[in-house]
XYZ file of C-alpha atoms in Angstrom:
662
model
C 184.264 -40.153 38.460
C 185.232 -43.630 37.210
C 181.547 -44.417 36.718
C 179.338 -43.313 33.857
C 175.912 -41.724 33.761
C 172.647 -43.665 33.908
C 171.548 -46.422 36.298
C 173.999 -48.789 38.013
C 173.744 -51.600 40.552
C 176.008 -52.693 43.395
C 176.070 -56.138 44.996
C 177.398 -56.869 48.474
C 177.949 -60.211 50.178
C 179.958 -61.426 53.185
C 182.372 -64.360 53.584
C 183.222 -65.667 57.050
C 186.618 -66.925 58.175
C 185.666 -70.423 57.102
C 184.981 -69.332 53.541
C 181.241 -69.576 53.811
C 179.587 -67.028 51.536
C 176.451 -65.233 52.711
C 173.465 -64.009 50.728
C 174.155 -61.394 48.115
C 172.339 -58.058 48.438
C 171.975 -55.760 45.397
C 170.982 -52.117 45.223
C 170.401 -49.932 42.192
C 171.491 -46.315 42.049
C 171.659 -43.512 39.500
C 174.660 -41.474 38.487
C 174.598 -38.001 36.951
C 178.078 -36.614 36.480
C 177.040 -33.153 35.278
C 174.117 -30.804 34.870
C 172.080 -30.988 31.682
C 173.298 -28.611 29.014
C 171.327 -26.302 26.804
C 171.535 -23.379 24.412
C 169.290 -20.719 22.945
C 169.944 -20.802 19.217
C 167.203 -18.515 17.897
C 166.998 -15.543 18.105
C 170.680 -14.734 18.180
C 172.059 -11.985 20.374
C 172.864 -9.715 17.423
C 169.294 -9.663 16.054
C 166.255 -7.642 17.095
C 162.803 -9.173 17.392
C 159.267 -7.844 17.626
C 155.675 -9.000 18.086
C 155.235 -12.810 17.974
C 158.521 -14.725 18.062
C 159.664 -18.308 18.542
C 162.596 -18.945 20.854
C 164.272 -22.265 20.060
C 167.355 -24.203 20.993
C 168.705 -27.566 22.071
C 169.328 -29.459 25.297
C 171.355 -32.566 26.077
C 172.139 -34.913 28.911
C 173.251 -38.531 28.973
C 170.389 -39.359 31.304
C 167.805 -37.808 28.984
C 165.846 -34.559 29.178
C 162.629 -34.470 31.181
C 161.504 -30.896 30.382
C 162.673 -27.475 29.264
C 161.306 -24.274 30.804
C 161.636 -20.625 29.827
C 161.450 -17.506 32.019
C 160.935 -14.054 30.551
C 160.447 -12.165 33.840
C 163.914 -12.558 35.383
C 163.189 -15.923 36.974
C 159.937 -15.024 38.706
C 158.013 -17.668 36.752
C 158.879 -20.454 34.319
C 156.765 -21.701 31.409
C 157.063 -25.055 29.653
C 158.638 -25.127 26.214
C 157.640 -27.580 23.496
C 160.117 -30.424 22.999
C 163.153 -31.652 24.918
C 166.427 -32.160 23.010
C 165.066 -29.816 20.348
C 162.720 -27.314 21.955
C 160.830 -24.148 21.042
C 158.701 -21.534 22.790
C 156.407 -18.966 21.155
C 155.733 -15.652 22.878
C 154.254 -12.272 21.982
C 156.989 -9.780 22.881
C 154.514 -6.911 23.165
C 153.827 -7.929 26.771
C 157.535 -7.564 27.611
C 159.355 -4.217 27.909
C 161.448 -3.268 24.931
C 165.228 -3.361 24.973
C 167.658 -6.106 25.894
C 165.979 -8.696 28.126
C 167.297 -11.834 29.806
C 165.920 -15.255 28.835
C 166.429 -17.857 31.556
C 166.574 -21.460 30.367
C 165.924 -24.156 32.991
C 166.609 -27.741 31.880
C 165.645 -30.762 33.980
C 167.005 -34.228 33.179
C 165.307 -37.580 33.834
C 166.937 -37.773 37.282
C 165.655 -34.370 38.406
C 168.982 -32.586 38.021
C 168.513 -29.022 36.806
C 170.720 -26.772 34.759
C 170.161 -23.030 34.530
C 171.350 -20.994 31.555
C 170.671 -17.550 30.220
C 170.656 -15.699 26.966
C 169.686 -12.258 25.712
C 166.998 -11.110 23.315
C 166.706 -7.636 21.860
C 163.042 -6.615 21.809
C 161.949 -3.670 19.713
C 158.194 -3.233 19.302
C 158.422 0.524 18.866
C 157.905 1.637 15.319
C 160.132 4.414 13.971
C 159.047 7.955 14.827
C 158.587 10.062 11.730
C 157.110 13.440 10.928
C 156.753 14.901 7.471
C 156.554 18.683 7.167
C 156.833 18.885 3.355
C 155.256 18.281 0.907
C 151.976 19.641 2.268
C 148.695 17.848 1.828
C 147.008 18.727 -1.466
C 150.090 20.614 -2.568
C 151.244 20.947 -6.207
C 154.628 20.416 -7.796
C 156.024 20.777 -11.309
C 158.340 17.829 -11.016
C 160.723 18.375 -8.142
C 159.184 17.022 -4.961
C 160.948 18.235 -1.837
C 160.763 16.175 1.349
C 161.412 17.857 4.699
C 160.977 16.352 8.150
C 162.664 13.930 10.480
C 162.876 10.181 11.073
C 164.108 8.514 14.240
C 164.179 5.026 15.718
C 165.415 3.955 19.135
C 167.504 1.170 17.547
C 168.204 2.452 14.075
C 166.557 2.749 10.685
C 167.468 0.182 8.035
C 165.169 1.353 5.243
C 163.706 4.705 4.263
C 161.829 4.977 1.004
C 158.958 6.740 -0.768
C 156.166 4.976 -2.633
C 154.433 7.129 -5.223
C 151.041 5.799 -6.315
C 148.801 7.090 -9.041
C 145.306 7.356 -7.578
C 143.638 7.581 -10.950
C 142.826 4.883 -13.483
C 146.396 3.855 -14.256
C 147.135 2.773 -10.668
C 150.842 3.123 -11.393
C 153.270 3.126 -8.453
C 156.974 3.740 -8.088
C 159.415 3.309 -5.211
C 162.271 5.733 -4.495
C 164.900 5.485 -1.757
C 165.641 8.322 0.674
C 168.962 8.898 2.407
C 168.757 7.523 5.950
C 169.268 10.457 8.270
C 167.462 11.933 11.249
C 166.866 15.171 9.331
C 165.095 14.573 6.014
C 165.895 17.117 3.338
C 165.902 15.682 -0.158
C 164.304 16.422 -3.526
C 162.940 13.764 -5.855
C 162.552 14.261 -9.589
C 159.188 12.797 -10.627
C 158.975 14.382 -14.053
C 159.057 10.927 -15.639
C 155.574 10.192 -14.246
C 152.413 11.158 -16.112
C 150.208 13.939 -14.875
C 147.654 12.809 -12.255
C 146.648 12.698 -8.660
C 149.133 10.801 -6.479
C 149.533 9.483 -3.039
C 153.056 9.958 -1.687
C 153.894 7.642 1.199
C 157.113 7.761 3.215
C 158.005 4.440 4.889
C 160.672 3.773 7.494
C 161.673 0.325 8.768
C 163.948 -0.566 11.643
C 166.163 -3.551 12.382
C 163.355 -5.521 14.025
C 160.988 -5.105 11.090
C 158.759 -2.450 12.654
C 157.585 0.094 10.135
C 155.977 3.537 10.098
C 154.171 5.113 7.168
C 153.495 8.822 6.661
C 151.467 9.811 3.630
C 150.013 12.819 1.934
C 146.514 12.865 0.360
C 145.424 9.338 1.254
C 147.025 6.384 2.979
C 146.508 2.999 1.296
C 147.542 -0.474 2.618
C 146.229 -3.167 0.249
C 147.765 -6.120 2.017
C 146.405 -5.254 5.430
C 144.293 -7.998 6.941
C 140.620 -7.366 7.720
C 141.326 -7.835 11.401
C 144.137 -8.860 13.723
C 143.371 -10.533 17.044
C 146.187 -11.198 19.505
C 146.320 -12.855 22.921
C 148.768 -10.952 25.106
C 148.333 -12.607 28.500
C 148.626 -15.260 29.911
C 151.725 -16.274 28.036
C 151.610 -19.432 25.979
C 152.064 -22.530 28.160
C 151.656 -20.614 31.417
C 150.195 -22.166 34.555
C 147.358 -20.367 36.318
C 145.385 -20.993 39.498
C 142.152 -19.761 41.001
C 140.990 -16.515 39.371
C 142.773 -14.832 36.463
C 142.152 -12.675 33.377
C 142.881 -13.181 29.698
C 144.032 -9.994 27.937
C 144.566 -9.224 24.299
C 144.214 -6.686 21.512
C 142.228 -6.514 18.292
C 142.195 -4.095 15.389
C 140.382 -3.930 12.086
C 139.420 -1.525 9.336
C 135.858 -2.651 10.052
C 133.898 -2.236 13.263
C 134.409 -5.078 15.744
C 131.017 -6.035 17.203
C 132.283 -8.424 19.879
C 134.960 -10.931 20.787
C 134.357 -14.545 21.755
C 136.554 -16.757 23.907
C 136.733 -20.435 22.983
C 138.224 -22.964 25.401
C 138.789 -26.426 23.962
C 136.704 -25.301 20.936
C 133.700 -24.474 23.149
C 132.307 -20.962 23.599
C 133.236 -19.805 27.107
C 132.570 -16.061 27.194
C 131.964 -12.876 25.175
C 133.187 -9.330 25.653
C 133.541 -5.950 23.936
C 136.620 -4.148 22.708
C 137.748 -1.165 24.779
C 138.308 2.267 23.238
C 142.047 1.646 23.285
C 141.726 -1.575 21.265
C 142.123 -4.187 24.021
C 139.857 -6.799 25.596
C 139.595 -8.771 28.833
C 138.012 -12.100 29.853
C 137.605 -13.042 33.516
C 138.017 -16.732 34.357
C 137.474 -18.656 37.587
C 136.915 -22.274 38.720
C 133.280 -22.065 37.602
C 134.316 -21.491 33.972
C 137.425 -23.656 33.760
C 138.235 -27.193 34.838
C 141.558 -28.479 36.072
C 144.154 -29.553 33.538
C 145.647 -28.504 30.203
C 143.438 -26.412 27.919
C 143.760 -24.767 24.540
C 142.020 -21.481 23.874
C 141.583 -18.787 21.237
C 139.696 -15.525 20.736
C 137.467 -14.838 17.723
C 136.721 -11.317 16.526
C 133.252 -10.830 15.008
C 133.148 -7.927 12.533
C 130.073 -5.930 11.592
C 130.158 -7.405 8.080
C 129.696 -10.900 9.514
C 133.313 -11.975 9.114
C 134.986 -13.858 11.958
C 138.745 -13.645 12.453
C 140.441 -15.968 14.942
C 143.564 -15.416 16.998
C 146.342 -17.928 17.297
C 145.641 -20.831 19.640
C 147.464 -20.998 22.963
C 147.620 -23.486 25.814
C 147.262 -23.017 29.533
C 147.546 -25.354 32.495
C 144.891 -24.574 35.076
C 144.370 -25.575 38.670
C 141.287 -24.434 40.602
C 143.375 -24.369 43.778
C 146.410 -22.227 44.414
C 147.494 -18.579 44.696
C 146.020 -15.964 42.372
C 146.042 -12.223 41.750
C 143.826 -10.086 39.504
C 143.562 -6.483 38.317
C 139.921 -5.434 38.460
C 139.633 -1.882 37.151
C 142.252 -1.656 34.382
C 142.406 -3.465 31.062
C 145.551 -3.743 28.961
C 146.303 -0.469 27.214
C 144.061 1.746 29.358
C 145.157 5.348 29.847
C 146.209 6.442 33.329
C 144.624 9.877 33.831
C 144.486 12.104 36.911
C 146.458 9.831 39.247
C 144.129 6.827 39.071
C 144.148 3.888 41.452
C 145.109 0.484 40.095
C 142.884 -1.880 42.079
C 142.685 -5.633 42.377
C 142.496 -8.674 44.568
C 144.755 -11.532 45.559
C 144.094 -14.747 47.363
C 144.525 -18.478 47.598
C 141.849 -20.821 46.272
C 141.533 -23.740 48.702
C 139.511 -26.835 47.894
C 136.348 -27.229 49.924
C 137.421 -30.684 51.138
C 140.719 -29.351 52.481
C 139.024 -26.408 54.148
C 136.397 -28.573 55.856
C 138.906 -31.218 56.921
C 141.179 -28.576 58.495
C 138.309 -27.717 60.846
C 137.740 -31.279 62.035
C 139.315 -32.997 65.027
C 141.060 -35.511 62.753
C 143.199 -32.745 61.224
C 146.681 -32.586 62.697
C 148.301 -29.390 63.865
C 150.568 -29.399 60.807
C 147.572 -29.722 58.469
C 145.798 -26.822 60.124
C 148.931 -24.689 59.964
C 149.419 -25.555 56.294
C 145.863 -24.482 55.498
C 146.194 -21.316 57.572
C 149.400 -20.436 55.692
C 147.482 -20.234 52.418
C 146.742 -16.542 52.669
C 148.167 -13.325 51.291
C 150.965 -11.658 53.236
C 151.978 -9.025 50.673
C 151.308 -7.700 47.190
C 154.073 -6.058 45.168
C 154.415 -4.148 41.912
C 157.339 -4.002 39.493
C 158.014 -1.474 36.741
C 161.117 -3.267 35.397
C 159.760 -6.704 34.444
C 160.343 -8.303 37.826
C 163.880 -7.095 38.568
C 162.738 -5.050 41.557
C 159.451 -4.899 43.445
C 157.707 -2.346 45.655
C 155.282 -3.562 48.303
C 151.842 -1.993 47.945
C 149.596 -3.990 50.292
C 149.398 -6.677 52.956
C 145.726 -7.445 52.386
C 143.742 -9.449 49.865
C 142.294 -6.271 48.372
C 145.037 -3.987 47.130
C 145.334 -0.654 45.333
C 148.181 1.397 43.962
C 148.036 5.035 42.870
C 149.657 5.677 39.504
C 151.430 9.028 39.584
C 151.034 9.624 35.861
C 152.473 13.147 36.076
C 155.793 11.660 37.245
C 155.945 8.959 34.559
C 157.182 9.541 31.038
C 154.714 9.245 28.201
C 154.135 5.980 26.383
C 153.451 2.368 27.291
C 154.462 1.075 30.707
C 154.674 -2.608 31.605
C 153.606 -3.530 35.137
C 154.175 -6.845 36.887
C 152.057 -7.626 39.973
C 153.097 -10.344 42.426
C 151.161 -11.724 45.394
C 153.110 -13.703 48.001
C 151.409 -16.152 50.341
C 152.383 -16.951 53.910
C 153.636 -20.377 52.787
C 155.941 -18.774 50.205
C 153.875 -19.472 47.091
C 153.444 -16.618 44.610
C 151.016 -15.549 41.905
C 151.847 -13.159 39.073
C 149.866 -11.069 36.603
C 150.759 -8.379 34.088
C 149.244 -5.260 32.623
C 150.152 -2.396 30.313
C 149.141 1.214 30.921
C 149.474 4.230 28.658
C 150.557 7.706 29.718
C 149.609 10.605 27.448
C 150.209 14.140 28.741
C 150.570 15.798 25.336
C 147.686 17.907 24.044
C 146.560 17.606 20.399
C 147.718 20.199 17.879
C 145.369 22.051 15.521
C 146.141 24.146 12.462
C 143.199 26.132 11.094
C 143.462 26.633 7.330
C 140.148 28.289 6.588
C 138.314 30.586 7.123
C 140.989 33.257 6.984
C 141.196 35.828 9.742
C 139.039 38.874 8.982
C 137.145 37.265 6.083
C 133.500 37.938 5.240
C 131.055 35.107 4.562
C 127.371 34.780 3.712
C 125.060 31.867 4.639
C 127.720 29.105 4.367
C 131.019 28.975 6.264
C 133.506 26.289 5.217
C 135.915 25.347 8.012
C 139.009 23.246 7.262
C 142.282 22.523 8.971
C 144.734 19.932 10.240
C 144.646 18.265 13.641
C 147.102 15.816 15.102
C 147.855 13.929 18.303
C 150.778 11.721 19.236
C 148.375 8.923 20.315
C 144.936 9.282 18.741
C 142.332 11.991 18.303
C 138.977 11.482 19.981
C 136.971 14.282 18.368
C 137.302 17.726 16.794
C 134.746 20.407 17.696
C 134.101 23.718 15.932
C 132.529 26.440 18.101
C 131.158 29.783 16.901
C 131.023 32.685 19.364
C 129.466 36.061 18.732
C 131.706 39.103 18.717
C 135.386 39.864 18.242
C 137.805 37.249 19.574
C 139.702 40.053 21.336
C 136.788 40.361 23.765
C 137.509 36.825 25.004
C 141.205 37.458 25.616
C 143.213 38.870 28.497
C 146.855 40.026 28.474
C 149.249 37.084 28.440
C 151.142 38.180 31.564
C 147.999 37.755 33.702
C 147.814 34.245 35.160
C 144.625 34.644 37.198
C 141.922 36.941 38.553
C 140.643 36.803 42.109
C 138.160 38.361 44.544
C 139.218 39.465 48.018
C 137.432 40.334 51.253
C 139.071 41.220 54.547
C 137.855 42.391 57.932
C 139.423 44.887 60.331
C 142.820 46.500 59.941
C 142.894 50.170 58.891
C 139.252 49.817 57.776
C 136.304 47.917 59.142
C 136.180 45.860 55.942
C 137.514 45.895 52.381
C 136.127 44.333 49.194
C 138.622 43.993 46.369
C 139.556 42.361 43.085
C 142.946 41.728 41.574
C 145.092 39.720 39.213
C 148.179 37.555 39.557
C 151.201 37.750 37.286
C 154.655 36.257 36.791
C 153.620 32.669 37.588
C 151.255 33.821 40.335
C 154.122 35.367 42.306
C 152.886 38.978 42.129
C 149.391 40.160 43.094
C 147.973 43.571 42.189
C 144.655 44.485 43.794
C 142.204 47.391 43.960
C 139.761 47.628 46.855
C 136.966 49.606 48.436
C 136.130 49.758 52.138
C 134.520 51.693 54.982
C 135.335 52.875 58.478
C 133.001 55.680 59.582
C 132.717 57.384 62.958
C 129.431 55.599 63.566
C 131.016 52.210 62.842
C 133.930 53.053 65.160
C 131.549 53.996 67.981
C 129.509 50.801 67.470
C 132.618 48.643 67.702
C 133.843 50.528 70.801
C 130.478 50.042 72.521
C 130.444 46.360 71.605
C 133.918 45.914 73.128
C 133.064 48.034 76.186
C 135.591 50.736 75.362
C 135.364 54.522 75.517
C 134.471 56.107 72.206
C 137.123 58.297 70.591
C 137.335 60.597 67.600
C 138.255 58.987 64.286
C 141.595 60.225 62.866
C 141.365 58.515 59.479
C 138.401 56.702 57.908
C 135.547 57.313 55.547
C 132.451 55.980 53.871
C 134.359 55.250 50.648
C 137.992 54.296 51.157
C 139.688 53.359 47.898
C 143.041 51.623 47.817
C 145.571 49.665 45.813
C 147.646 46.795 47.142
C 150.755 45.144 45.684
C 152.045 41.822 47.061
C 154.970 39.583 46.148
C 155.365 36.017 47.380
C 158.640 35.384 49.188
C 157.865 31.868 50.413
C 155.697 29.025 49.101
C 155.220 25.825 51.076
C 153.475 23.052 49.075
C 152.356 20.304 51.435
C 152.916 17.731 48.689
C 156.648 18.241 49.233
C 156.312 16.698 52.687
C 153.346 14.341 52.319
C 153.242 13.372 48.628
C 150.878 14.046 45.755
C 147.789 13.347 47.864
C 148.386 16.742 49.496
C 148.704 18.782 46.311
C 145.442 20.519 47.195
C 146.972 22.283 50.218
C 149.739 24.869 50.474
C 150.803 28.008 52.344
C 152.603 31.185 51.326
C 154.133 34.324 52.781
C 153.971 37.610 50.884
C 155.212 41.139 51.514
C 154.102 44.338 49.853
C 152.589 47.784 50.168
C 149.135 49.326 50.447
C 148.069 52.827 49.410
C 144.595 53.999 50.459
C 142.645 57.252 50.072
C 140.708 58.107 53.277
C 137.923 60.646 52.662
C 137.299 61.429 56.359
C 140.181 62.689 58.516
C 140.575 64.844 61.608
C 142.025 67.565 59.400
C 138.814 67.647 57.362
C 140.421 66.814 53.979
C 141.054 63.538 52.155
C 144.452 61.951 52.696
C 146.464 59.127 51.066
C 148.203 56.863 53.576
C 150.718 54.114 52.904
C 151.555 50.906 54.716
C 153.987 48.001 54.633
C 152.248 44.604 54.571
C 153.170 41.041 55.520
C 150.521 38.475 54.601
C 150.430 34.827 55.720
C 148.138 32.862 53.411
C 147.001 29.591 54.970
C 145.281 27.387 54.163
C 145.504 27.703 50.370
C 143.178 25.118 48.879
C 143.116 24.019 45.235
C 140.248 21.935 43.847
C 141.401 19.663 41.025
C 139.623 19.404 37.661
C 137.815 22.740 37.999
C 138.435 25.544 35.523
C 136.840 28.381 37.528
C 136.655 29.077 41.254
C 139.126 26.246 41.795
C 141.268 27.972 44.443
C 140.492 29.805 47.646
C 142.480 30.724 50.718
C 142.349 32.404 54.111
C 144.988 34.857 55.219
C 146.184 36.888 58.164
C 147.586 40.303 57.300
C 149.824 42.457 59.444
C 150.422 46.054 58.384
C 152.318 49.121 59.580
C 150.657 52.403 58.576
C 152.671 55.597 58.256
C 150.547 58.614 59.274
C 151.749 62.178 58.621
C 151.482 64.564 61.557
C 148.206 66.477 61.449
C 148.568 68.006 64.951
C 151.003 70.560 66.375
C 153.043 68.196 68.545
C 154.760 71.044 70.452
C 151.439 72.444 71.680
C 149.695 69.089 72.166
C 149.600 67.370 75.534
C 148.622 64.058 73.838
C 151.158 61.818 72.158
C 150.434 61.577 68.410
C 151.352 58.250 66.794
C 153.078 58.448 63.418
C 153.370 54.661 62.951
C 150.282 52.545 63.654
C 150.329 48.710 63.455
C 147.157 46.898 62.334
C 146.063 43.308 61.850
C 143.339 41.907 59.597
C 141.952 38.566 58.451
C 140.519 37.807 55.026
C 139.519 35.337 52.344
C 140.600 35.206 48.695
C 138.772 33.327 45.910
C 140.354 32.831 42.483
C 137.980 33.117 39.538
C 140.549 31.339 37.336
C-alpha cells in the first residue's frame, strides 16, 4: 500500500563478498490499488422515465478508464456506453418491463480491473387509464358542464385538466383544471364562452410524462407528428452474432406503405407494418458484414413523405451464438394458446469447420468446435431474473397459455446457451386481450317502424382497438332467436339396451351444465325381445313391460367432474369424465296386465370420454356413457298363488352417446 497507482519498475542486482556488483535487471509492473469507481447520475432514483431516455454518469480511476458498459437485463448482457469518465447510454424503455428496474454499471480501467455498480430506474410507459361517462357525445348544456368518470394511473396522476375548443370559425380554446381524484365528479361553468360547437377534451398526465386524452365530439392533436418510427430491438450499442431480427414500431395518421432498413446509409431491406403497428427485419451474414454498423428505419407514407427513425449502432460478428423468434413479431396478440417458435444455433466460420475435420486439428480444437452447439433454450417473463428451460434442441417452441396470463403487454426474454457456455439473447413483446368489445345501440329504438331507409347509430368500444363493426338484419321477432337464460346447452341422446331396446332423446343442460333434463322415445316390443333371445340362443319369454312407443323423462345431476387438464395440463382440455345420478320415469304401453304403466328407476351414469372440440360454436361436444339403472316394478301378479318368483326390483345396464348442439 506504500506504492501508488500506474506503472512502476523494480531493479535488482547482486554484489558478491568481494564487493563486485553484477548486472542490473529491471522489470516493469502495474499497480491498481482499488477498483474503478462510477455513478449513475441521470435519471435519479426519485424520478420516473418513459420511452427514449439517456442514462448518464461518471467514472474515475487513477489508471484511466478503458470502457463503460450498461446492463438492463439483470446482468445477462452488457452494452457499451458512449464515453469514459463522462459517459451516456440511450435506450428505449418500451422494451423493458415497467416498474423499478436495476441498472448494472460495469467499469473497466486501463489495466483490466473491473468495478460493478448498480442503480435503479423507475420505468413507466403506461399511460393513465381514464373513462369519461359524462358529458355524452353530442350532448347539450346551458352552461354548467358536469364531468363524471374515473382516472387512474399505476404511479400517480400529476395533472388533470380539460381543454375546451371552439370548432367553429373562432377557433377559441380554454383550459380548466380538474381536481385530481380517482372518481371524477365536478361541474365546470362555461357560460363565459360564446355559443358554438365545442370539443371537450379531458387530459391526464402522470409523473413520467405519459398522457391520456378522452374527448367528446372530435379529438384534435395539432402538434402530432405525421409519423413516428422507433427501433425497439436490438438495443443501441448491442453486439449480435449470426442470425438476428430488428424489431420496431411505427404509427402515423396517414397510411404507411412500407418501411425501409438502411445500414451504413445503404438500403438493406424492406418490410410491411403489421396490424398491431410493429415491423421486423431479418438479418444474417449474407446481409451484414463484420464490425460496427449504424442503421435506421425509414417509414414511407402514402402521401410520399418519408420519416426516419433515430440512428442506432450495432456491433456484428458473423460467427457466434444466436437465437431468433420466427413466428411472432413485437406486439403480436397471443390467441388460443399459440406456440412461440424459433431457432438457436452457433454460426461457425467455414475455415474453422473444415480445419476441425482435418488430421492437423488437435483434439482440443475438435472439442472446441464440437462445443459450439445448443444445449438449452430458456424463456424469462421477468426481464432475465429467472428462466424456464423450454428446449434442448436448435429448433424450439413454447406454448403461451394466454388464458392464464393477465391482459396487457408482456415482455419475454429468450436465452440460448451453448455447450461451451456462450449465450445468445433476444427479446419480444406479446399482447394478451381477453376482453370483448362493448356496444351501445342508440338507434333505431326498440319497436319502431321504418320505411325504405333505416338509420343505425351507436357507440362501440374496446380496451385495445376495434377491428370492425357489423350490422346484421334478421327477419322476424328477436324473441324467436332467444332461449331462456338458465339453459346453457341443448343436446341429442341415443342409447341402446337397458329397459328398452333403444331410446332417442333430446334435452337441455342448466346451472352451469350440472343438471340435465331429457325427454326420450324408445321401443321394446315382443317381436324385438324374441329376436334378441334367438340371436343370443336363449329361450323366448313373455314380455312384462315394453311397447312400440315408450315415452320417458330423465333427470340427471353431476356429482363428479374429472377434467384431464388438471392432471396433464391445458393440452388435455378437450377430454374429461363425469359421474351423474338421477331418475327416469317412462310410460310403457305394452304390459302383461294389458294396460299402460309408468315405471320409475334410479340411475347412475358414467360419462367417458367427454370430448370438446375447440373453436366450434355448434356440435362442439360429444360423449359416450355407460348407464346403470334399478327399475322399481309394481306387483302385477298374485304372489301368493304364483309358483314363479316375481321380481319387484330389476337392474339394467345401457350404453349411449350424447352430442351437444351448443
